Coordinates of N, CA and C in Angstrom, one line a residue:
M1 N -25.6 -8.1 -1.6 CA -24.2 -7.7 -1.7 C -23.4 -8.9 -2.3
Q2 N -22.5 -8.5 -3.2 CA -21.6 -9.5 -3.9 C -20.2 -9.2 -3.4
Y3 N -19.4 -10.2 -3.6 CA -18.0 -10.2 -3.1 C -17.0 -10.7 -4.2
G4 N -15.8 -10.3 -4.1 CA -14.8 -10.7 -5.1 C -13.4 -10.9 -4.5
I5 N -12.5 -11.5 -5.3 CA -11.1 -11.6 -4.9 C -10.2 -11.4 -6.1
C6 N -9.1 -10.8 -5.9 CA -8.2 -10.6 -7.0 C -7.4 -11.8 -7.3
N7 N -7.5 -12.4 -8.5 CA -6.7 -13.6 -8.9 C -5.6 -13.3 -9.8
L8 N -5.3 -12.0 -10.0 CA -4.2 -11.6 -10.9 C -3.1 -10.9 -10.1
S9 N -2.0 -10.7 -10.6 CA -0.8 -10.2 -9.9 C -1.1 -8.7 -9.4
I10 N -1.4 -7.8 -10.3 CA -1.6 -6.4 -9.9 C -2.7 -5.9 -10.8
V11 N -3.8 -5.4 -10.2 CA -4.9 -4.9 -11.0 C -5.2 -3.4 -10.6
P12 N -5.4 -2.5 -11.6 CA -5.6 -1.1 -11.3 C -7.1 -0.9 -10.8
L13 N -7.2 -0.1 -9.8 CA -8.5 0.3 -9.3 C -8.7 1.8 -9.7
R14 N -9.7 2.1 -10.4 CA -9.8 3.4 -11.1 C -10.9 4.3 -10.5
L15 N -10.8 5.6 -10.7 CA -11.7 6.6 -10.1 C -13.1 6.4 -10.8
E16 N -13.1 6.2 -12.1 CA -14.3 6.0 -12.8 C -14.3 4.7 -13.6
P17 N -15.5 4.2 -14.0 CA -15.5 2.9 -14.7 C -15.2 3.0 -16.2
R18 N -13.9 3.3 -16.5 CA -13.4 3.4 -17.8 C -11.9 3.3 -17.8
D19 N -11.3 2.6 -18.8 CA -9.8 2.4 -18.8 C -9.0 3.6 -18.8
P20 N -9.3 4.8 -19.4 CA -8.5 5.9 -19.3 C -8.5 6.7 -18.0
S21 N -9.4 6.3 -17.1 CA -9.6 7.0 -15.8 C -8.4 6.8 -14.9
E22 N -8.2 7.8 -14.1 CA -7.1 7.8 -13.1 C -7.1 6.5 -12.2
M23 N -5.9 5.9 -12.1 CA -5.7 4.8 -11.2 C -5.5 5.4 -9.8
V24 N -6.4 5.1 -8.9 CA -6.4 5.6 -7.5 C -5.6 4.7 -6.6
T25 N -5.6 3.4 -6.9 CA -4.7 2.5 -6.1 C -4.7 1.2 -6.9
Q26 N -4.0 0.2 -6.3 CA -3.9 -1.1 -7.0 C -4.5 -2.2 -6.1
V27 N -5.0 -3.2 -6.7 CA -5.5 -4.4 -6.0 C -4.5 -5.5 -6.3
L28 N -3.8 -6.0 -5.2 CA -2.8 -7.0 -5.4 C -3.4 -8.4 -5.3
Y29 N -2.7 -9.3 -5.8 CA -3.1 -10.7 -5.8 C -3.6 -11.1 -4.4
G30 N -4.7 -11.8 -4.3 CA -5.2 -12.3 -3.1 C -6.1 -11.3 -2.2
E31 N -6.1 -10.1 -2.6 CA -6.9 -9.1 -1.9 C -8.4 -9.4 -2.2
H32 N -9.3 -9.3 -1.1 CA -10.7 -9.5 -1.3 C -11.5 -8.3 -1.0
F33 N -12.7 -8.2 -1.4 CA -13.5 -7.0 -1.4 C -14.9 -7.2 -1.5
K34 N -15.7 -6.2 -1.2 CA -17.2 -6.2 -1.4 C -17.4 -5.5 -2.8
V35 N -18.4 -6.0 -3.5 CA -18.9 -5.4 -4.7 C -20.1 -4.5 -4.4
L36 N -19.9 -3.2 -4.5 CA -20.9 -2.2 -4.2 C -21.9 -2.0 -5.3
E37 N -21.4 -2.0 -6.6 CA -22.2 -1.8 -7.7 C -21.6 -2.5 -8.9
E38 N -22.4 -3.3 -9.6 CA -22.0 -4.0 -10.8 C -22.6 -3.5 -12.1
R39 N -21.8 -3.2 -13.1 CA -22.2 -2.9 -14.4 C -21.7 -3.9 -15.4
K40 N -22.0 -3.7 -16.7 CA -21.7 -4.7 -17.7 C -20.2 -5.0 -17.7
K41 N -19.4 -4.0 -17.7 CA -17.9 -4.2 -17.8 C -17.1 -3.8 -16.5
W42 N -17.8 -3.1 -15.6 CA -17.0 -2.6 -14.5 C -17.8 -2.8 -13.2
S43 N -17.1 -2.9 -12.1 CA -17.7 -3.0 -10.7 C -17.1 -2.0 -9.8
K44 N -17.9 -1.4 -9.0 CA -17.4 -0.5 -7.9 C -17.2 -1.4 -6.7
I45 N -16.0 -1.4 -6.1 CA -15.7 -2.3 -5.0 C -15.2 -1.5 -3.8
R46 N -15.2 -2.1 -2.6 CA -14.6 -1.6 -1.4 C -13.7 -2.7 -0.9
L47 N -12.4 -2.4 -0.8 CA -11.4 -3.3 -0.4 C -11.6 -3.6 1.1
A48 N -11.4 -4.9 1.5 CA -11.5 -5.3 2.9 C -10.5 -4.7 3.7
F49 N -9.2 -4.6 3.2 CA -8.1 -4.2 4.1 C -8.2 -2.8 4.6
D50 N -8.5 -1.8 3.7 CA -8.5 -0.4 4.1 C -9.7 0.3 3.7
K51 N -10.8 -0.4 3.3 CA -12.1 0.2 2.9 C -12.0 1.2 1.7
Y52 N -10.9 1.1 1.0 CA -10.8 2.0 -0.2 C -11.7 1.6 -1.3
E53 N -12.3 2.6 -2.0 CA -13.3 2.3 -3.0 C -12.8 2.7 -4.4
G54 N -13.2 2.0 -5.4 CA -12.9 2.4 -6.8 C -13.5 1.4 -7.8
W55 N -13.2 1.5 -9.0 CA -13.8 0.7 -10.1 C -12.8 -0.3 -10.6
I56 N -13.2 -1.6 -10.7 CA -12.4 -2.6 -11.2 C -13.0 -3.3 -12.5
D57 N -12.2 -3.7 -13.4 CA -12.6 -4.3 -14.6 C -13.2 -5.7 -14.2
N58 N -14.4 -6.0 -14.7 CA -15.0 -7.3 -14.3 C -14.2 -8.5 -14.8
K59 N -13.4 -8.4 -15.7 CA -12.6 -9.5 -16.2 C -11.3 -9.7 -15.3
Q60 N -11.1 -8.9 -14.3 CA -9.9 -9.0 -13.5 C -10.1 -9.4 -12.1
Y61 N -11.2 -10.1 -11.8 CA -11.4 -10.6 -10.5 C -12.3 -11.8 -10.5
L62 N -12.4 -12.6 -9.5 CA -13.3 -13.7 -9.3 C -14.4 -13.4 -8.3
E63 N -15.6 -13.8 -8.6 CA -16.6 -13.7 -7.6 C -16.5 -14.8 -6.5
I64 N -16.8 -14.4 -5.2 CA -16.7 -15.3 -4.1 C -18.0 -15.1 -3.3
S65 N -18.3 -16.1 -2.4 CA -19.5 -16.0 -1.6 C -19.3 -15.1 -0.4
E66 N -20.3 -14.8 0.3 CA -20.2 -14.0 1.5 C -19.4 -14.8 2.6
D67 N -19.7 -16.1 2.6 CA -19.0 -17.0 3.6 C -17.5 -17.0 3.3
Q68 N -17.1 -17.1 2.1 CA -15.7 -17.0 1.7 C -15.1 -15.7 2.0
Y69 N -15.8 -14.6 1.8 CA -15.3 -13.3 2.1 C -15.0 -13.2 3.6
K70 N -16.0 -13.7 4.5 CA -15.8 -13.7 5.9 C -14.6 -14.6 6.3
E71 N -14.4 -15.7 5.6 CA -13.3 -16.6 6.0 C -12.0 -15.9 5.7
F72 N -11.9 -15.2 4.5 CA -10.6 -14.5 4.2 C -10.4 -13.4 5.2
D73 N -11.5 -12.7 5.6 CA -11.4 -11.6 6.5 C -10.9 -12.0 7.8
Q74 N -11.3 -13.2 8.3 CA -10.9 -13.6 9.6 C -9.6 -14.4 9.6
A75 N -9.1 -14.7 8.4 CA -7.8 -15.5 8.3 C -6.6 -14.7 8.8
S76 N -5.7 -15.3 9.4 CA -4.5 -14.6 9.9 C -3.7 -14.2 8.6
P77 N -3.2 -12.9 8.6 CA -2.5 -12.4 7.5 C -1.3 -13.3 7.1
C78 N -1.2 -13.5 5.8 CA 0.0 -14.2 5.3 C 0.3 -13.6 3.9
L79 N 1.5 -13.0 3.9 CA 1.9 -12.2 2.7 C 3.2 -12.7 2.0
S80 N 3.3 -12.5 0.8 CA 4.5 -12.8 0.1 C 5.6 -11.9 0.5
G81 N 6.8 -12.5 0.8 CA 7.9 -11.7 1.4 C 9.1 -11.4 0.5
D82 N 8.9 -11.8 -0.8 CA 10.0 -11.6 -1.7 C 9.7 -10.4 -2.7
L83 N 10.7 -9.8 -3.2 CA 10.4 -8.6 -4.1 C 9.6 -9.1 -5.3
I84 N 9.9 -10.2 -5.8 CA 9.0 -10.8 -6.9 C 9.1 -12.3 -6.7
E85 N 7.9 -12.9 -6.8 CA 7.9 -14.4 -6.7 C 6.9 -14.9 -7.7
F86 N 6.7 -16.2 -7.7 CA 5.8 -16.8 -8.7 C 4.9 -17.8 -7.9
I87 N 3.6 -17.9 -8.4 CA 2.7 -18.9 -8.0 C 2.5 -19.8 -9.2
S88 N 2.2 -21.1 -8.8 CA 1.8 -22.0 -9.9 C 0.3 -22.1 -9.9
C89 N -0.3 -21.6 -11.1 CA -1.7 -21.6 -11.2 C -2.3 -22.7 -12.0
N90 N -1.5 -23.4 -12.7 CA -1.9 -24.6 -13.4 C -0.7 -25.5 -13.5
K91 N -0.8 -26.6 -14.1 CA 0.4 -27.5 -14.1 C 1.6 -26.9 -14.7
D92 N 1.4 -26.2 -15.8 CA 2.6 -25.6 -16.5 C 2.6 -24.1 -16.6
E93 N 1.8 -23.5 -15.7 CA 1.7 -22.0 -15.8 C 2.2 -21.4 -14.5
L94 N 2.9 -20.3 -14.7 CA 3.4 -19.5 -13.5 C 2.9 -18.1 -13.7
M95 N 2.7 -17.4 -12.5 CA 2.3 -16.0 -12.5 C 3.1 -15.3 -11.5
P96 N 3.7 -14.2 -11.9 CA 4.4 -13.4 -10.9 C 3.5 -12.7 -9.9
I97 N 3.9 -12.5 -8.7 CA 3.2 -11.7 -7.7 C 4.1 -10.8 -7.0
P98 N 3.7 -9.6 -6.6 CA 4.6 -8.7 -6.0 C 4.8 -8.9 -4.5
L99 N 5.7 -8.2 -3.9 CA 5.9 -8.1 -2.5 C 4.7 -7.6 -1.8
G100 N 4.2 -8.4 -0.8 CA 3.0 -8.0 -0.1 C 1.7 -8.5 -0.6
A101 N 1.7 -9.4 -1.6 CA 0.5 -10.0 -2.1 C 0.0 -11.0 -1.0
S102 N -1.3 -11.1 -0.9 CA -1.9 -11.9 0.1 C -2.0 -13.4 -0.3
L103 N -1.6 -14.3 0.6 CA -1.5 -15.7 0.3 C -2.6 -16.5 1.0
S104 N -3.6 -15.8 1.6 CA -4.6 -16.5 2.4 C -5.6 -17.3 1.6
A105 N -5.7 -17.0 0.3 CA -6.7 -17.7 -0.6 C -6.0 -18.7 -1.5
L106 N -4.8 -19.1 -1.3 CA -4.1 -20.1 -2.2 C -4.9 -21.3 -2.4
D107 N -5.5 -21.9 -1.4 CA -6.2 -23.2 -1.5 C -7.5 -22.9 -2.3
F108 N -8.2 -21.8 -2.0 CA -9.4 -21.5 -2.8 C -9.1 -21.3 -4.2
L109 N -8.0 -20.6 -4.6 CA -7.7 -20.4 -6.0 C -7.0 -21.6 -6.6
K110 N -6.7 -22.6 -5.8 CA -6.0 -23.8 -6.3 C -4.6 -23.4 -6.9
H111 N -3.9 -22.5 -6.2 CA -2.6 -22.1 -6.6 C -1.6 -22.6 -5.5
T112 N -0.3 -22.7 -5.9 CA 0.7 -23.1 -5.0 C 1.8 -22.1 -5.0
Y113 N 2.4 -21.9 -3.8 CA 3.5 -20.9 -3.6 C 4.6 -21.5 -2.8
E114 N 5.8 -21.3 -3.2 CA 6.9 -21.9 -2.5 C 7.9 -20.9 -2.0
G115 N 7.6 -19.6 -2.1 CA 8.5 -18.5 -1.7 C 8.4 -18.2 -0.2
H116 N 9.1 -17.1 0.1 CA 9.1 -16.6 1.5 C 7.8 -16.0 1.9
K117 N 7.3 -16.4 3.1 CA 6.0 -15.9 3.6 C 6.2 -15.1 4.8
I118 N 5.4 -14.0 5.0 CA 5.4 -13.2 6.2 C 4.0 -13.4 6.9
A119 N 4.0 -13.9 8.1 CA 2.8 -14.2 8.8 C 2.6 -13.6 10.2
N120 N 3.7 -13.0 10.7 CA 3.6 -12.5 12.1 C 3.9 -11.0 12.1
K121 N 3.3 -10.4 13.2 CA 3.6 -9.0 13.4 C 5.0 -8.8 13.8
Q122 N 5.7 -7.8 13.2 CA 7.1 -7.6 13.4 C 7.4 -6.4 14.4
P123 N 8.5 -6.4 15.0 CA 8.8 -5.2 15.9 C 9.0 -4.0 15.1
K124 N 8.8 -2.8 15.7 CA 8.8 -1.5 15.0 C 10.1 -1.3 14.3
K125 N 11.2 -1.8 14.9 CA 12.5 -1.6 14.3 C 12.6 -2.2 12.9
H126 N 11.8 -3.1 12.5 CA 11.8 -3.8 11.2 C 11.2 -2.9 10.1
L127 N 10.5 -1.8 10.5 CA 9.8 -0.9 9.5 C 10.8 -0.3 8.5
V128 N 11.9 0.2 9.1 CA 12.9 0.8 8.2 C 13.6 -0.2 7.3
E129 N 13.8 -1.4 7.9 CA 14.4 -2.5 7.0 C 13.5 -2.8 5.9
T130 N 12.2 -2.9 6.1 CA 11.3 -3.2 5.1 C 11.2 -2.0 4.1
A131 N 11.2 -0.8 4.6 CA 11.2 0.4 3.7 C 12.3 0.4 2.7
L132 N 13.5 -0.1 3.1 CA 14.7 -0.1 2.3 C 14.5 -1.1 1.1
L133 N 13.6 -2.0 1.2 CA 13.4 -2.9 0.1 C 12.8 -2.2 -1.1
Y134 N 12.2 -1.1 -0.9 CA 11.5 -0.3 -1.9 C 12.4 0.8 -2.5
L135 N 13.6 0.9 -1.9 CA 14.5 2.0 -2.3 C 14.7 2.1 -3.9
N136 N 14.6 3.2 -4.4 CA 14.7 3.5 -5.9 C 13.5 3.0 -6.7
T137 N 12.5 2.6 -6.1 CA 11.3 2.3 -6.8 C 10.7 3.5 -7.4
P138 N 10.4 3.6 -8.7 CA 9.9 4.8 -9.3 C 8.5 5.2 -8.7
Y139 N 8.3 6.5 -8.7 CA 7.0 7.0 -8.2 C 5.9 6.7 -9.2
L140 N 4.8 6.2 -8.8 CA 3.6 5.9 -9.6 C 2.4 6.3 -8.8
W141 N 1.6 7.2 -9.3 CA 0.4 7.6 -8.6 C -0.6 6.4 -8.5
G142 N -1.0 6.1 -7.3 CA -1.8 4.9 -7.1 C -1.1 3.6 -7.0
G143 N 0.3 3.6 -7.1 CA 1.0 2.3 -7.1 C 1.3 1.8 -5.7
K144 N 1.5 0.5 -5.6 CA 1.7 -0.2 -4.4 C 2.7 -1.3 -4.4
T145 N 3.6 -1.3 -5.5 CA 4.6 -2.3 -5.7 C 6.0 -1.8 -6.0
N146 N 6.9 -2.7 -6.0 CA 8.3 -2.3 -6.3 C 8.5 -1.8 -7.8
F147 N 7.5 -2.0 -8.6 CA 7.5 -1.5 -10.0 C 7.0 -0.1 -10.1
G148 N 6.4 0.4 -9.0 CA 5.9 1.8 -9.0 C 5.0 2.0 -7.8
I149 N 5.2 3.1 -7.1 CA 4.5 3.3 -5.8 C 4.4 4.8 -5.5
D150 N 3.3 5.1 -4.8 CA 3.2 6.5 -4.4 C 3.5 6.6 -2.9
C151 N 3.5 7.9 -2.4 CA 4.0 8.1 -1.0 C 3.2 7.3 0.0
S152 N 1.9 7.3 -0.1 CA 1.1 6.7 0.9 C 0.9 5.2 0.7
G153 N 1.0 4.8 -0.6 CA 1.1 3.4 -0.9 C 2.4 2.8 -0.3
F154 N 3.4 3.5 -0.4 CA 4.7 3.1 0.2 C 4.6 2.9 1.7
T155 N 4.1 3.9 2.4 CA 4.0 3.7 3.9 C 3.0 2.6 4.2
Q156 N 1.9 2.5 3.5 CA 0.9 1.5 3.8 C 1.5 0.1 3.6
M157 N 2.2 -0.1 2.5 CA 2.7 -1.4 2.3 C 3.8 -1.8 3.3
V158 N 4.7 -0.8 3.7 CA 5.7 -1.1 4.7 C 5.1 -1.5 6.0
Y159 N 4.1 -0.8 6.4 CA 3.4 -1.2 7.6 C 2.6 -2.5 7.5
K160 N 2.0 -2.7 6.3 CA 1.3 -4.0 6.1 C 2.2 -5.2 6.2
L161 N 3.4 -5.1 5.6 CA 4.3 -6.2 5.6 C 4.9 -6.5 7.0
N162 N 4.6 -5.5 8.0 CA 5.1 -5.7 9.3 C 3.9 -6.0 10.3
G163 N 2.7 -6.2 9.7 CA 1.5 -6.6 10.4 C 0.6 -5.5 11.0
Y164 N 0.8 -4.3 10.4 CA 0.0 -3.2 10.9 C -0.9 -2.6 9.8
K165 N -2.0 -2.0 10.1 CA -2.9 -1.4 9.2 C -2.8 0.1 9.1
L166 N -2.6 0.6 7.9 CA -2.7 2.0 7.6 C -3.8 2.2 6.6
L167 N -4.5 3.4 6.6 CA -5.4 3.7 5.6 C -4.6 4.1 4.3
R168 N -5.3 4.3 3.2 CA -4.6 4.4 1.9 C -4.0 5.7 1.6
D169 N -4.7 6.8 1.8 CA -4.2 8.1 1.4 C -3.4 8.8 2.5
A170 N -2.5 9.7 2.2 CA -1.7 10.4 3.2 C -2.6 11.2 4.2
S171 N -3.7 11.8 3.6 CA -4.6 12.6 4.5 C -5.4 11.7 5.4
Q172 N -5.6 10.5 5.0 CA -6.3 9.5 5.9 C -5.3 9.0 6.9
Q173 N -4.1 8.7 6.5 CA -3.1 8.1 7.5 C -2.8 9.2 8.5
A174 N -2.9 10.5 8.2 CA -2.7 11.5 9.2 C -3.7 11.6 10.3
T175 N -4.8 10.9 10.2 CA -5.8 10.8 11.2 C -5.5 9.7 12.2
Q176 N -4.5 8.9 11.9 CA -4.1 7.7 12.8 C -2.9 8.1 13.7
G177 N -2.8 7.4 14.8 CA -1.6 7.6 15.7 C -1.7 8.8 16.6
E178 N -0.6 9.0 17.3 CA -0.5 10.2 18.2 C 0.6 11.2 17.7
P179 N 0.2 12.5 17.8 CA 1.2 13.5 17.3 C 2.3 13.7 18.3
L180 N 3.5 14.0 17.7 CA 4.7 14.3 18.5 C 4.9 15.8 18.5
S181 N 5.4 16.3 19.6 CA 5.6 17.8 19.7 C 6.8 18.3 19.0
F182 N 7.9 17.4 19.0 CA 9.1 17.9 18.4 C 9.7 16.8 17.6
I183 N 10.5 17.1 16.6 CA 11.1 16.2 15.7 C 12.1 15.3 16.5
E184 N 12.7 15.9 17.5 CA 13.6 15.1 18.4 C 13.0 13.9 19.1
E185 N 11.7 14.0 19.2 CA 11.0 12.9 19.9 C 10.7 11.7 19.0
S186 N 11.0 11.8 17.7 CA 10.6 10.8 16.7 C 11.6 9.6 16.8
E187 N 11.0 8.5 16.4 CA 11.8 7.2 16.4 C 11.7 6.7 14.9
P188 N 12.7 5.9 14.6 CA 12.6 5.2 13.2 C 11.3 4.5 13.1
G189 N 10.6 4.7 12.0 CA 9.3 4.0 11.8 C 8.1 5.0 12.0
D190 N 8.3 6.1 12.7 CA 7.2 7.1 12.9 C 6.9 7.7 11.5
L191 N 5.7 8.2 11.3 CA 5.4 8.8 10.0 C 5.4 10.4 10.1
A192 N 6.0 11.0 9.1 CA 6.0 12.4 9.0 C 5.1 12.8 7.9
F193 N 4.2 13.8 8.1 CA 3.2 14.3 7.2 C 3.6 15.7 6.7
F194 N 3.2 16.0 5.5 CA 3.6 17.3 4.9 C 2.4 17.9 4.2
D195 N 2.2 19.2 4.2 CA 1.1 19.9 3.7 C 1.4 20.9 2.6
N196 N 0.4 21.3 1.8 CA 0.6 22.3 0.8 C 0.3 23.7 1.3
E197 N 0.2 24.7 0.5 CA 0.0 26.1 0.9 C -1.4 26.3 1.5
E198 N -2.4 25.4 1.1 CA -3.7 25.5 1.6 C -3.9 24.7 2.9
G199 N -2.8 24.0 3.4 CA -2.9 23.3 4.6 C -3.3 21.9 4.5
A200 N -3.5 21.4 3.2 CA -4.0 20.0 3.0 C -2.8 19.0 3.1
I201 N -2.9 17.9 3.7 CA -1.9 16.9 3.8 C -1.7 16.3 2.4
I202 N -0.5 16.3 1.9 CA -0.3 15.8 0.5 C 0.8 14.8 0.4
H203 N 1.6 14.6 1.5 CA 2.8 13.8 1.4 C 3.0 13.1 2.8
V204 N 3.6 11.9 2.7 CA 4.0 11.2 3.9 C 5.3 10.4 3.7
G205 N 6.0 10.3 4.7 CA 7.3 9.5 4.7 C 7.6 8.8 6.0
I206 N 8.6 7.9 6.0 CA 8.9 7.2 7.2 C 10.2 7.7 7.8
M207 N 10.1 8.1 9.1 CA 11.3 8.6 9.8 C 12.4 7.5 9.9
M208 N 13.6 7.9 9.8 CA 14.8 7.1 10.1 C 15.6 7.8 11.2
K209 N 16.7 7.2 11.6 CA 17.5 7.8 12.6 C 18.3 8.9 12.1
D210 N 18.8 9.8 13.0 CA 19.7 10.9 12.7 C 19.0 11.9 11.7
N211 N 17.7 12.1 11.9 CA 17.0 13.1 11.1 C 17.1 12.9 9.6
Y212 N 16.9 11.6 9.2 CA 16.7 11.2 7.8 C 15.3 10.7 7.6
I213 N 14.8 10.7 6.4 CA 13.5 10.2 6.1 C 13.5 9.5 4.8
I214 N 12.8 8.4 4.7 CA 12.6 7.7 3.4 C 11.2 7.9 2.9
H215 N 11.1 8.2 1.7 CA 9.8 8.6 1.1 C 9.8 8.5 -0.4
A216 N 8.6 8.4 -1.0 CA 8.4 8.3 -2.4 C 8.2 9.7 -3.1
H217 N 9.2 10.2 -3.8 CA 9.2 11.5 -4.4 C 10.0 11.4 -5.7
G218 N 9.4 11.1 -6.8 CA 10.2 10.8 -8.0 C 10.6 9.3 -8.0
K219 N 11.1 8.9 -6.9 CA 11.4 7.5 -6.6 C 11.5 7.4 -5.1
V220 N 11.5 6.2 -4.6 CA 11.7 6.0 -3.1 C 13.2 6.4 -2.8
R221 N 13.3 7.4 -2.0 CA 14.6 8.0 -1.7 C 14.8 8.4 -0.3
I222 N 16.0 8.6 0.1 CA 16.3 9.1 1.5 C 16.8 10.5 1.5
D223 N 16.2 11.4 2.3 CA 16.6 12.8 2.4 C 16.7 13.2 3.8
R224 N 17.2 14.4 4.0 CA 17.3 15.0 5.4 C 15.9 15.5 5.7
I225 N 15.6 15.6 7.0 CA 14.4 16.3 7.5 C 14.8 17.2 8.6
D226 N 14.2 18.3 8.7 CA 14.4 19.3 9.8 C 13.0 19.8 10.2
H227 N 13.0 20.9 11.0 CA 11.8 21.4 11.5 C 11.0 22.1 10.4
T228 N 11.6 22.5 9.3 CA 10.9 23.1 8.1 C 10.3 22.0 7.3
G229 N 11.0 20.9 7.0 CA 10.5 19.9 6.2 C 11.6 19.0 5.6
I230 N 11.4 18.5 4.4 CA 12.3 17.6 3.7 C 13.3 18.5 3.0
Y231 N 14.6 18.2 3.2 CA 15.7 19.0 2.5 C 16.3 18.1 1.5
N232 N 16.2 18.5 0.2 CA 16.9 17.7 -0.9 C 18.3 18.3 -1.1
A233 N 19.3 17.5 -0.8 CA 20.7 18.0 -0.9 C 21.1 18.2 -2.3
E234 N 20.5 17.4 -3.3 CA 20.9 17.6 -4.7 C 20.4 18.9 -5.2
K235 N 19.2 19.3 -4.8 CA 18.6 20.5 -5.3 C 18.9 21.7 -4.4
R236 N 19.4 21.4 -3.2 CA 19.7 22.4 -2.2 C 18.5 23.3 -1.8
T237 N 17.4 22.6 -1.6 CA 16.2 23.3 -1.2 C 15.3 22.3 -0.5
H238 N 14.3 22.9 0.3 CA 13.3 22.1 0.9 C 12.2 21.8 -0.1
T239 N 11.8 20.5 -0.2 CA 10.8 20.1 -1.2 C 9.4 19.9 -0.6
H240 N 9.3 19.7 0.7 CA 8.1 19.5 1.4 C 8.0 20.2 2.7
N241 N 6.9 20.7 3.1 CA 6.7 21.5 4.3 C 6.1 20.6 5.4
L242 N 6.9 20.4 6.5 CA 6.5 19.5 7.6 C 5.2 20.1 8.3
R243 N 4.3 19.2 8.5 CA 3.1 19.5 9.2 C 3.0 18.8 10.6
V244 N 3.3 17.5 10.6 CA 3.2 16.8 11.9 C 3.9 15.5 11.8
I245 N 4.5 15.0 12.9 CA 5.0 13.6 13.0 C 4.1 12.9 13.9
K246 N 3.8 11.6 13.5 CA 2.8 10.9 14.3 C 3.4 9.5 14.6
R247 N 3.2 9.0 15.8 CA 3.6 7.7 16.2 C 2.4 6.7 16.0
I248 N 2.5 5.8 15.2 CA 1.5 4.8 14.9 C 1.6 3.6 15.9
I249 N 2.8 3.2 16.1 CA 3.1 2.0 17.0 C 4.2 2.4 17.9

């Protein structure tokens, strides 16, 4: 088994080993992973944080040892807490990193960082505050940053920045937590899940107070939510069908 770490700011993880293939998620600076299969130009990897799998360009990561993988795996989480910050990677070189990048491997990578760090688990009330940092971020399938994010990448990153683990896809996140019987039982920070006509979970958002929800749909936006689903006041219609609300923490 081989192992790797992302030494660049944002790297696409693709469905198939080729550049035109769909980006299923992104690997952020400092994230480590197992290499499941290595080819000449591409490697299939499994991320340590959420066990998500996909193909990464071999030129866009560094190999690490099993001992280093275990060390990073056991390290206390330390994330960048600014919307955009820079690390010094050589004497005269700077590299931008996004909100939520992992800083646990700075010494290994011989990089320095002087920005705001997040290292402790935060109270549930901070979830909505963090979610608002992503407001108006454009929707991007597979995205996990303020430059583009999808619905489940948004919820995963908000929870991650507060010290909690969510799986990557909305359908996977729907398997976590405890279901609530009524929308009135929800608290800010709970997750609301939405399905399609076939009953498959296809969307997720974060509950706010007073029956509002923040979610990624076109952009990260705030809409009303009721027993039917998400109501878009601009379009005067429901855009998503509510399936269940779950309490993760």
